[in-house]
């Protein structure tokens, strides 16, 4: 079974066939697809683009809100030159579950909507002929997987997704699909760690994984690794699966001043013929927390930027390279240097771009919605059932296993990006009962084990996880607060009281924080892109400006606040509800990526703040 999460690239020894395009598509309203043989091909289908969410392609509400199984189909021809290769279909992501069939035969299943997986179709392909690739996907939510939610049923029997999170449950084949033709003896993974020396040289420690997928293949090979600079000159090389590359006068990867080296990993046989080649870009840098500061290459850096979403008009959460480009242009224009991949790992193209542009990423798992309060409040009020804390539910063990799988895959996929500086393991979970602690310990330990670079770990604390009652914050290497003083708490004219309450909370953290740095992973106010009002009212652009001014004056009073990521980069789609007007409007940019007036407030502030602010 081909298990590798390396980004798919073509090379001297690797071939790629992109399968993106219009695919056949069909909703399986009665869950009859398997019984009716849809795995062998679809009839009476629609055509939809891959990659894309399906929700906003159609004009009827039943399609947008569809919850259950839905099927995709495409065809491809594999040339007979590929007969001796491993053939693997690589899905960037399918939200949330997928079963893959090739020529009618089931080849693999995968759970988790935001990370890649492979379908190994070696030995199942007809060469030089049409092959049918069918995917059965499913977007039901449950409390046993992340993101958490449940699947409910309307009075007319139709299923619908009840998300425990504040973004639309976009679903579909969200990222690119590629057929990879790989050598039988393949490079399946590699990792790097860095040491920067006083004499400006650097050591790149590397470790390469090789797998032999043909049992008759003699494992007589050698690994050769070299590093090339921007001009293509080889600056270091080494032999062996593990080794050290010494780079003299190393060009370091820095914030908004990236320098990338090309790493070329070759497998060669005894005669020196190439068996496999994998090529990637890496950045030489260190990142650590010391004395309450984030140190990039030993120098303090103050984080400024956003919590984001993968969200755009029509394509929903589907990969859109134009949106990625525009987002980076907006993030550069405003003077930011960091973002969190709230609330799930993003498409790999986003990280590759951050590597190039010198942005810092806090990489987040899809662990969102682990909070029972709202549902419990209703239940408790009606006396209908005893309140069960989130982490003592009977679903917890299964949830934890899935969560750990996601952490492992996220770190496996993203560990070599210089842009990734930290892991965010959960967003706004329930932390005020002791039963949360073993769960948190397990996920924090899992991340530490998996990451060769031992990046700092955190989770985003909801407003009721306070210095008085949070049982889990001490596990964080740095603490991330989501705070809405002046919006959900004491908003509008009462913002004065909000500031006082905010400072009171910060004073309490100050007493117990030790030397952990704190950042804000969320603060924001919903704002209509059209509404101006003098004097301000909540939802007006004027109020969003005042809200940010108040929050920044609090941040600036505490030297141990080492970063500010506003919520949100852009307006985004959510489910329907009385506190959402066609989505969440806390964007600094509209959903179309045009600035609201708060964008100028932030631009002014962030361009003025030195990189090592509060050093
Ligand atoms: C936080 C969540 C985020 C929401 C945000 C909001 O982490 O997903 O979108 O609040 O209410 O609770 O805008």
XYZ file of C-alpha atoms and ligand atoms in Angstrom:
628
model
C 0.000 0.000 0.000
C 1.506 3.328 -1.020
C 1.624 5.517 2.094
C 3.273 8.855 1.433
C 2.066 12.400 1.824
C 4.839 14.031 -0.196
C 3.519 16.782 -2.442
C 3.061 15.316 -5.926
C 5.754 16.566 -8.274
C 7.003 15.325 -11.628
C 10.735 14.656 -11.887
C 13.258 12.672 -13.898
C 11.682 9.495 -12.490
C 8.114 10.538 -11.614
C 5.163 11.133 -13.918
C 1.967 13.027 -13.123
C -1.380 13.074 -14.855
C -3.649 15.831 -13.473
C -7.247 14.609 -13.242
C -8.884 17.965 -12.412
C -11.706 19.090 -14.665
C -15.416 18.445 -15.096
C -16.426 15.192 -13.402
C -19.761 13.373 -13.422
C -21.641 13.944 -10.171
C -24.740 12.609 -8.476
C -26.425 13.046 -5.093
C -27.321 9.702 -3.513
C -30.500 10.847 -1.775
C -31.661 7.352 -0.845
C -28.204 5.881 -0.155
C -28.775 3.372 -2.914
C -25.575 3.963 -4.906
C -23.784 0.778 -3.923
C -26.889 -1.365 -4.336
C -27.525 0.161 -7.757
C -23.923 -0.354 -8.883
C -22.902 3.327 -9.086
C -19.365 2.228 -8.274
C -19.146 0.933 -11.861
C -20.275 4.278 -13.311
C -22.951 6.963 -12.975
C -26.005 7.488 -15.139
C -28.288 10.574 -15.038
C -25.494 12.700 -13.714
C -24.616 16.400 -13.470
C -21.219 17.721 -14.428
C -19.321 19.608 -11.718
C -15.832 21.032 -11.495
C -13.085 19.301 -9.509
C -11.755 20.849 -7.352
C -14.729 22.709 -5.868
C -17.363 22.506 -3.169
C -20.691 21.508 -4.663
C -22.900 23.686 -2.442
C -22.877 27.000 -4.314
C -22.820 25.594 -7.842
C -26.556 24.903 -7.925
C -29.528 27.238 -7.607
C -31.740 25.134 -5.331
C -31.532 24.862 -1.583
C -31.737 21.061 -1.379
C -28.495 20.803 -3.345
C -26.751 23.442 -1.271
C -27.707 21.844 2.007
C -27.327 18.243 0.830
C -26.106 15.902 3.534
C -25.286 12.265 2.890
C -23.498 10.332 0.127
C -22.634 11.952 -3.203
C -20.716 10.396 -6.076
C -18.129 11.532 -8.592
C -16.755 9.873 -11.699
C -14.027 10.559 -14.231
C -12.043 8.591 -16.801
C -8.381 8.440 -17.692
C -5.950 6.539 -19.886
C -2.692 5.254 -18.443
C -0.025 4.679 -21.108
C 1.529 1.206 -21.270
C 4.953 2.792 -20.623
C 3.778 2.907 -17.005
C 3.320 -0.889 -16.683
C 6.207 -1.354 -14.293
C 5.350 1.578 -12.061
C 3.366 2.097 -8.875
C 0.156 3.824 -9.917
C -1.443 5.973 -7.277
C -4.337 8.426 -7.384
C -3.534 11.239 -4.998
C -6.443 13.269 -3.590
C -5.510 16.619 -2.009
C -8.676 16.345 0.105
C -12.231 15.036 -0.057
C -14.613 16.411 2.576
C -15.283 14.512 4.817
C -15.207 10.821 3.793
C -14.322 9.038 0.584
C -14.382 5.556 -0.885
C -12.521 5.141 -4.167
C -13.345 2.613 -6.904
C -11.312 1.844 -9.990
C -13.129 0.043 -12.783
C -15.814 -0.878 -10.258
C -13.469 -2.326 -7.659
C -13.132 -0.651 -4.263
C -9.524 0.339 -3.564
C -9.521 2.522 -0.486
C -11.527 4.551 2.012
C -10.511 7.641 3.919
C -12.009 9.678 6.762
C -11.113 13.339 7.317
C -11.863 16.169 4.961
C -8.752 18.344 4.995
C -5.716 16.184 4.349
C -4.459 14.173 1.378
C -4.738 10.436 0.829
C -3.771 7.974 -1.869
C -5.647 5.269 -3.706
C -3.173 2.631 -4.847
C -4.459 1.325 -8.168
C -1.361 -0.665 -9.174
C -2.422 -3.893 -10.890
C -5.983 -2.654 -11.390
C -5.505 -0.475 -14.443
C -6.139 -1.323 -18.117
C -3.238 0.253 -20.036
C -3.878 2.329 -23.164
C -7.624 2.057 -22.476
C -10.197 4.110 -20.646
C -10.332 3.495 -16.878
C -13.207 4.578 -14.698
C -12.403 6.319 -11.420
C -15.398 6.652 -9.104
C -15.502 8.323 -5.689
C -18.303 7.948 -3.190
C -18.062 10.901 -0.795
C -20.003 11.675 2.351
C -20.348 14.895 4.328
C -22.248 13.842 7.451
C -20.922 15.276 10.692
C -20.525 13.353 13.901
C -19.038 13.644 17.357
C -16.531 10.900 16.539
C -14.611 12.906 13.981
C -13.319 16.414 13.454
C -14.732 18.937 12.796
C -17.503 17.970 15.230
C -21.194 18.181 14.630
C -24.150 15.958 14.118
C -26.456 14.857 11.374
C -30.083 15.706 12.034
C -33.279 14.914 10.177
C -36.013 17.402 9.156
C -39.675 16.670 9.643
C -39.875 15.520 6.010
C -37.102 12.967 6.541
C -34.297 14.946 4.820
C -30.914 14.810 6.512
C -29.014 17.985 7.283
C -25.668 18.818 8.821
C -25.695 20.475 12.218
C -22.234 21.936 12.549
C -20.851 22.742 15.994
C -18.670 25.304 14.252
C -19.099 28.666 12.607
C -18.348 27.952 8.955
C -20.406 26.387 6.226
C -20.053 22.615 5.984
C -18.685 22.891 2.454
C -18.109 19.488 0.914
C -16.802 17.850 -2.209
C -13.504 17.025 -3.865
C -11.890 20.192 -2.594
C -8.341 19.871 -3.847
C -6.541 18.562 -6.910
C -6.569 14.930 -7.947
C -3.450 13.565 -9.617
C -2.515 10.199 -11.021
C 1.104 9.529 -10.078
C 3.264 6.946 -11.856
C 6.130 6.232 -9.493
C 9.156 3.973 -9.469
C 8.684 0.664 -7.617
C 11.544 1.656 -5.382
C 10.401 5.072 -4.167
C 11.250 7.934 -1.900
C 8.178 8.128 0.345
C 9.189 10.830 2.812
C 11.989 13.047 3.990
C 12.533 15.432 6.876
C 14.999 18.137 7.800
C 16.209 19.965 10.906
C 18.537 22.936 11.019
C 21.499 24.219 13.006
C 22.774 27.731 12.385
C 26.405 28.317 13.349
C 28.142 31.500 14.484
C 30.351 31.536 11.394
C 27.202 31.945 9.230
C 27.354 28.347 8.086
C 24.391 26.041 8.615
C 23.858 22.336 8.951
C 20.849 20.733 7.316
C 20.236 17.353 8.943
C 18.125 15.165 6.712
C 16.469 11.791 6.878
C 14.988 10.091 3.805
C 12.454 7.214 3.789
C 12.590 4.732 0.930
C 10.145 1.917 0.239
C 10.337 -1.026 -2.062
C 6.905 -1.800 -3.508
C 8.056 -4.753 -5.603
C 8.973 -7.732 -3.494
C 11.321 -8.966 -6.242
C 13.260 -5.694 -6.298
C 16.693 -6.053 -4.786
C 17.088 -3.217 -2.331
C 20.505 -2.310 -3.700
C 20.428 1.403 -3.928
C 22.083 4.462 -2.597
C 20.539 7.761 -1.522
C 22.220 10.925 -2.745
C 21.086 14.328 -1.549
C 22.166 17.751 -2.695
C 21.183 21.320 -2.039
C 21.115 23.975 -4.744
C 20.977 27.727 -4.252
C 18.660 30.087 -6.148
C 21.005 30.160 -9.114
C 21.042 26.374 -9.307
C 24.594 25.927 -7.959
C 25.139 22.883 -5.757
C 26.133 24.223 -2.329
C 26.222 20.969 -0.359
C 25.799 17.257 -0.940
C 25.813 14.023 0.994
C 25.181 10.285 0.591
C 23.000 8.009 2.685
C 19.438 7.899 3.993
C 20.497 10.038 6.925
C 23.077 12.746 6.697
C 24.220 16.322 7.135
C 24.528 19.000 4.502
C 26.911 21.773 5.450
C 26.118 25.097 3.840
C 28.756 27.842 4.027
C 27.473 31.424 4.150
C 23.937 30.164 4.413
C 21.134 32.407 3.205
C 18.536 32.152 5.944
C 14.806 32.006 5.419
C 13.320 35.076 7.095
C 9.998 36.820 7.672
C 8.934 38.500 4.454
C 12.463 37.855 3.177
C 12.399 34.230 2.187
C 15.323 32.380 0.719
C 14.656 28.887 -0.550
C 17.125 26.192 -1.479
C 16.214 23.315 -3.764
C 16.731 19.909 -2.224
C 17.273 17.102 -4.740
C 16.958 13.577 -3.384
C 18.107 10.802 -5.710
C 17.985 7.048 -5.431
C 20.628 5.490 -7.625
C 21.527 1.882 -8.398
C 25.026 0.375 -8.326
C 25.753 1.610 -11.842
C 24.753 5.106 -10.845
C 21.445 5.094 -12.780
C 18.659 7.115 -11.234
C 15.842 4.981 -9.811
C 13.865 7.806 -8.230
C 14.209 11.533 -7.829
C 12.240 13.870 -5.560
C 12.749 17.619 -5.722
C 11.473 20.167 -3.206
C 12.250 23.586 -1.781
C 13.363 24.122 1.798
C 14.275 27.149 3.890
C 17.086 27.187 6.429
C 15.751 28.673 9.631
C 15.254 27.946 13.288
C 12.197 28.813 15.329
C 11.951 28.600 19.094
C 10.442 30.219 22.154
C 12.890 31.705 24.619
C 12.378 34.115 27.514
C 8.812 34.782 26.452
C 9.665 35.626 22.834
C 9.283 33.931 19.477
C 12.746 33.708 17.972
C 13.195 33.208 14.263
C 16.862 32.545 13.575
C 17.503 33.770 17.096
C 15.764 37.142 16.576
C 12.467 38.192 18.176
C 9.436 38.426 15.932
C 6.038 39.904 16.801
C 3.232 38.083 14.962
C 0.618 40.162 13.136
C -1.987 38.898 10.775
C -5.101 36.826 10.548
C -7.189 33.836 11.236
C -8.385 32.823 7.794
C -10.716 30.428 6.044
C -10.582 28.654 2.733
C -13.703 30.314 1.445
C -14.724 32.069 -1.718
C -17.745 32.753 -3.838
C -19.192 29.859 -5.883
C -16.289 27.409 -5.361
C -16.747 27.470 -1.560
C -13.799 25.667 0.008
C -12.507 24.337 -3.306
C -8.913 25.123 -4.235
C -8.723 28.395 -6.122
C -5.247 29.555 -7.047
C -6.425 33.041 -8.000
C -7.915 33.542 -4.525
C -4.694 32.297 -2.936
C -2.710 34.827 -4.968
C -5.089 37.675 -4.112
C -4.988 36.768 -0.410
C -1.206 36.992 -0.338
C -1.295 40.331 -2.143
C -3.789 41.670 0.440
C -1.759 40.255 3.326
C 1.400 41.925 1.993
C -0.372 45.232 1.325
C -1.647 45.434 4.891
C 1.744 44.680 6.457
C 0.952 41.309 8.053
C 3.429 38.479 8.507
C 1.467 35.540 9.891
C -1.788 33.608 9.702
C -3.452 30.658 11.362
C -5.019 27.998 9.160
C -8.258 28.212 11.149
C -9.933 25.734 11.462
C -8.265 22.965 9.413
C -5.112 22.357 7.411
C -5.282 24.290 4.131
C -4.371 23.278 0.595
C -0.656 22.628 0.136
C -0.413 25.420 -2.424
C -1.090 27.913 0.387
C 1.973 26.720 2.339
C 4.207 26.597 -0.726
C 3.284 30.218 -1.381
C 4.013 31.155 2.271
C 7.423 29.529 1.900
C 8.092 31.760 -1.099
C 6.650 34.950 0.407
C 8.121 34.576 3.895
C 4.844 34.292 5.828
C 4.630 32.486 9.161
C 1.915 29.870 9.585
C 0.291 28.469 12.683
C -0.998 25.203 11.272
C -4.297 24.082 12.796
C -6.010 20.689 12.910
C -9.753 20.426 12.133
C -10.465 19.970 15.875
C -13.262 22.498 16.215
C -16.687 22.139 17.794
C -15.550 20.306 20.940
C -17.829 22.275 23.117
C -21.088 21.244 24.613
C -22.196 24.436 26.323
C -24.884 25.675 23.990
C -26.530 22.309 23.527
C -26.187 21.562 27.199
C -27.626 24.891 28.223
C -30.802 24.058 26.359
C -30.905 20.516 27.718
C -30.154 21.599 31.242
C -32.829 24.298 31.137
C -35.435 21.830 29.959
C -34.239 19.257 32.481
C -34.274 16.693 29.672
C -30.924 15.078 30.283
C -27.964 15.202 32.615
C -25.171 17.432 31.398
C -22.262 15.391 30.064
C -18.982 17.209 29.641
C -17.513 17.034 26.156
C -14.444 14.979 26.989
C -16.295 12.380 29.013
C -18.718 11.396 26.296
C -18.742 7.816 25.118
C -17.565 9.044 21.710
C -14.343 10.489 23.189
C -11.992 7.489 22.658
C -12.899 7.220 18.987
C -12.687 10.979 18.567
C -9.231 11.016 20.121
C -7.970 8.298 17.770
C -9.211 10.204 14.731
C -7.820 13.488 16.094
C -4.389 11.886 16.543
C -4.516 10.499 12.996
C -5.208 14.023 11.726
C -2.321 15.460 13.761
C 0.016 12.797 12.418
C -1.023 13.358 8.819
C -0.889 17.146 9.155
C 2.618 17.042 10.561
C 3.721 14.411 8.061
C 2.442 16.613 5.234
C 3.605 20.016 6.504
C 6.763 19.382 8.515
C 9.184 20.540 5.833
C 7.660 23.977 5.237
C 9.858 26.737 6.640
C 6.685 28.857 6.901
C 5.112 26.512 9.454
C 6.244 27.700 12.882
C 3.715 26.127 15.237
C 0.882 23.636 15.567
C -2.549 24.615 16.839
C -4.115 21.384 18.044
C -7.676 22.478 18.838
C -9.917 25.515 18.491
C -12.109 26.599 21.400
C -12.538 23.244 23.108
C -14.136 22.807 26.502
C -11.292 23.045 29.036
C -12.910 23.772 32.351
C -13.403 20.197 33.582
C -10.657 17.792 34.625
C -11.849 15.211 32.091
C -10.311 17.335 29.327
C -6.767 16.958 30.671
C -5.915 13.372 29.567
C -7.293 14.120 26.105
C -5.169 17.259 25.804
C -2.086 15.493 27.119
C -2.507 12.832 24.441
C -2.807 15.280 21.541
C 0.042 17.479 22.770
C 2.284 14.441 23.156
C 1.313 13.166 19.718
C 2.404 16.441 18.083
C 5.694 16.439 19.962
C 6.437 12.876 18.844
C 5.628 13.451 15.198
C 7.492 16.682 14.555
C 11.217 16.337 13.877
C 11.589 20.104 14.392
C 9.688 20.046 17.717
C 7.751 23.181 16.865
C 5.805 24.916 19.649
C 2.242 23.731 20.246
C -0.854 25.631 21.251
C -4.660 25.616 21.114
C -7.096 28.523 20.879
C -8.844 29.290 24.187
C -12.518 30.214 24.101
C -13.640 33.146 26.217
C -14.858 30.978 29.084
C -11.459 29.271 29.389
C -10.207 31.815 31.902
C -7.154 32.094 34.142
C -9.432 30.970 36.986
C -10.829 27.819 35.476
C -8.935 26.577 32.397
C -7.412 23.182 33.147
C -5.345 22.839 29.978
C -3.571 26.083 29.086
C -0.393 24.996 30.890
C 0.200 22.381 28.156
C 0.689 25.124 25.570
C 4.189 26.230 24.636
C 2.518 29.577 23.961
C -1.027 30.542 24.860
C -3.543 31.590 22.196
C -6.596 33.587 23.246
C -9.780 34.042 21.239
C -11.368 37.119 22.826
C -14.368 39.231 21.859
C -14.479 41.966 24.496
C -16.459 44.757 22.892
C -18.335 42.442 20.557
C -19.954 39.362 22.135
C -19.136 40.803 25.546
C -20.216 44.372 26.430
C -20.386 45.777 22.914
C -21.337 49.202 21.567
C -21.548 52.088 24.025
C -20.473 49.706 26.774
C -17.071 49.093 25.154
C -15.596 51.053 28.063
C -16.675 48.298 30.465
C -15.435 45.696 27.987
C -11.974 47.203 28.134
C -12.011 47.135 31.916
C -13.109 43.486 32.010
C -10.484 42.636 29.394
C -7.710 44.241 31.433
C -8.924 42.454 34.552
C -8.568 39.112 32.759
C -5.116 40.025 31.438
C -3.971 41.044 34.923
C -4.897 37.571 36.143
C -2.983 35.867 33.329
C 0.004 38.072 34.139
C 0.171 36.526 37.589
C 0.191 32.897 36.457
C 1.679 32.822 32.983
C 5.298 32.137 33.967
C 7.312 33.119 30.928
C 4.957 31.770 28.281
C 4.238 34.215 25.467
C 0.583 34.922 24.681
C -0.966 35.790 21.364
C -4.474 36.631 20.261
C -5.659 34.109 17.710
C -9.051 35.813 17.406
C -10.508 39.246 18.091
C -13.023 40.885 15.830
C -16.382 42.538 15.255
C -18.979 41.835 12.571
C -19.171 44.731 10.143
C -21.185 45.410 7.048
C -18.964 46.401 4.153
C -21.646 48.965 3.209
C -22.523 50.489 6.574
C -21.090 53.809 7.774
C -22.574 55.560 10.791
C -21.456 58.582 12.809
C -21.374 58.173 15.745
C -20.747 54.488 15.385
C -23.146 51.634 16.025
C -22.226 47.985 16.192
C -21.950 46.521 12.655
C -20.804 49.871 11.220
C -17.295 50.277 9.864
C -16.708 53.053 12.384
C -17.408 50.625 15.218
C -15.023 48.023 13.790
C -12.290 50.704 13.856
C -13.055 51.668 17.466
C -13.155 48.028 18.460
C -9.667 47.444 17.048
C -8.281 50.590 18.661
C -9.535 49.459 22.075
C -8.153 45.942 21.678
C -4.764 47.162 20.495
C -4.437 49.529 23.426
C -4.940 46.530 25.735
C -2.402 44.396 23.837
C 0.128 47.204 23.950
C -0.077 47.360 27.752
C 1.199 43.805 28.209
C 4.735 43.126 27.000
C 4.143 39.369 27.032
C 1.504 39.662 24.295
C 3.633 38.619 21.365
C 1.178 38.533 18.521
C -2.209 39.566 17.167
C -4.151 37.611 14.569
C -7.471 39.298 13.860
C -10.669 37.437 13.140
C -11.087 37.231 10.190
C -9.101 38.021 7.070
C -12.283 38.111 4.968
C -16.033 37.698 5.368
C -16.948 34.046 4.990
C -19.929 31.763 4.560
C -21.534 30.092 7.570
C -24.750 28.193 8.142
C -27.995 30.139 8.490
C -28.881 31.714 11.824
C -29.992 34.772 13.700
C -26.483 36.031 14.412
C -25.212 35.562 10.863
C -26.353 37.670 7.928
C -25.440 35.439 4.985
C -22.226 34.560 6.725
C -19.748 35.902 9.240
C -18.918 39.550 8.563
C -15.858 39.997 10.727
C -13.662 40.234 7.669
C -11.097 43.013 7.356
C -11.705 42.401 3.682
C -15.054 41.618 2.125
C -15.582 38.135 0.740
C -14.495 39.640 -2.580
C -11.190 40.651 -1.022
C -11.793 44.414 -0.978
C -10.755 46.416 2.125
C -13.207 47.606 4.764
C -12.115 50.748 6.586
C -10.538 48.695 9.421
C -8.041 47.440 6.844
C -6.489 50.930 6.886
C -6.410 50.958 10.714
C -4.461 47.703 10.659
C -2.244 48.739 7.763
C -1.277 51.877 9.626
C -0.529 49.953 12.815
C 1.276 46.978 11.330
C 3.471 49.007 9.010
C 4.590 51.076 12.012
C 5.298 48.193 14.407
C 8.882 46.993 14.246
C 9.356 43.297 13.492
C 10.808 42.805 16.972
C 8.119 44.908 18.710
C 8.281 44.340 22.511
C 11.681 42.650 22.299
C -14.963 31.862 17.531
C -14.670 30.733 16.578
C -14.759 31.131 15.116
C -15.966 32.015 14.909
C -15.794 33.268 15.739
C -16.965 34.247 15.576
O -13.404 30.156 16.836
O -14.819 29.985 14.314
O -16.195 32.311 13.563
O -15.744 32.906 17.086
O -17.919 34.148 16.342
O -15.759 31.375 18.533
O -16.917 35.083 14.697
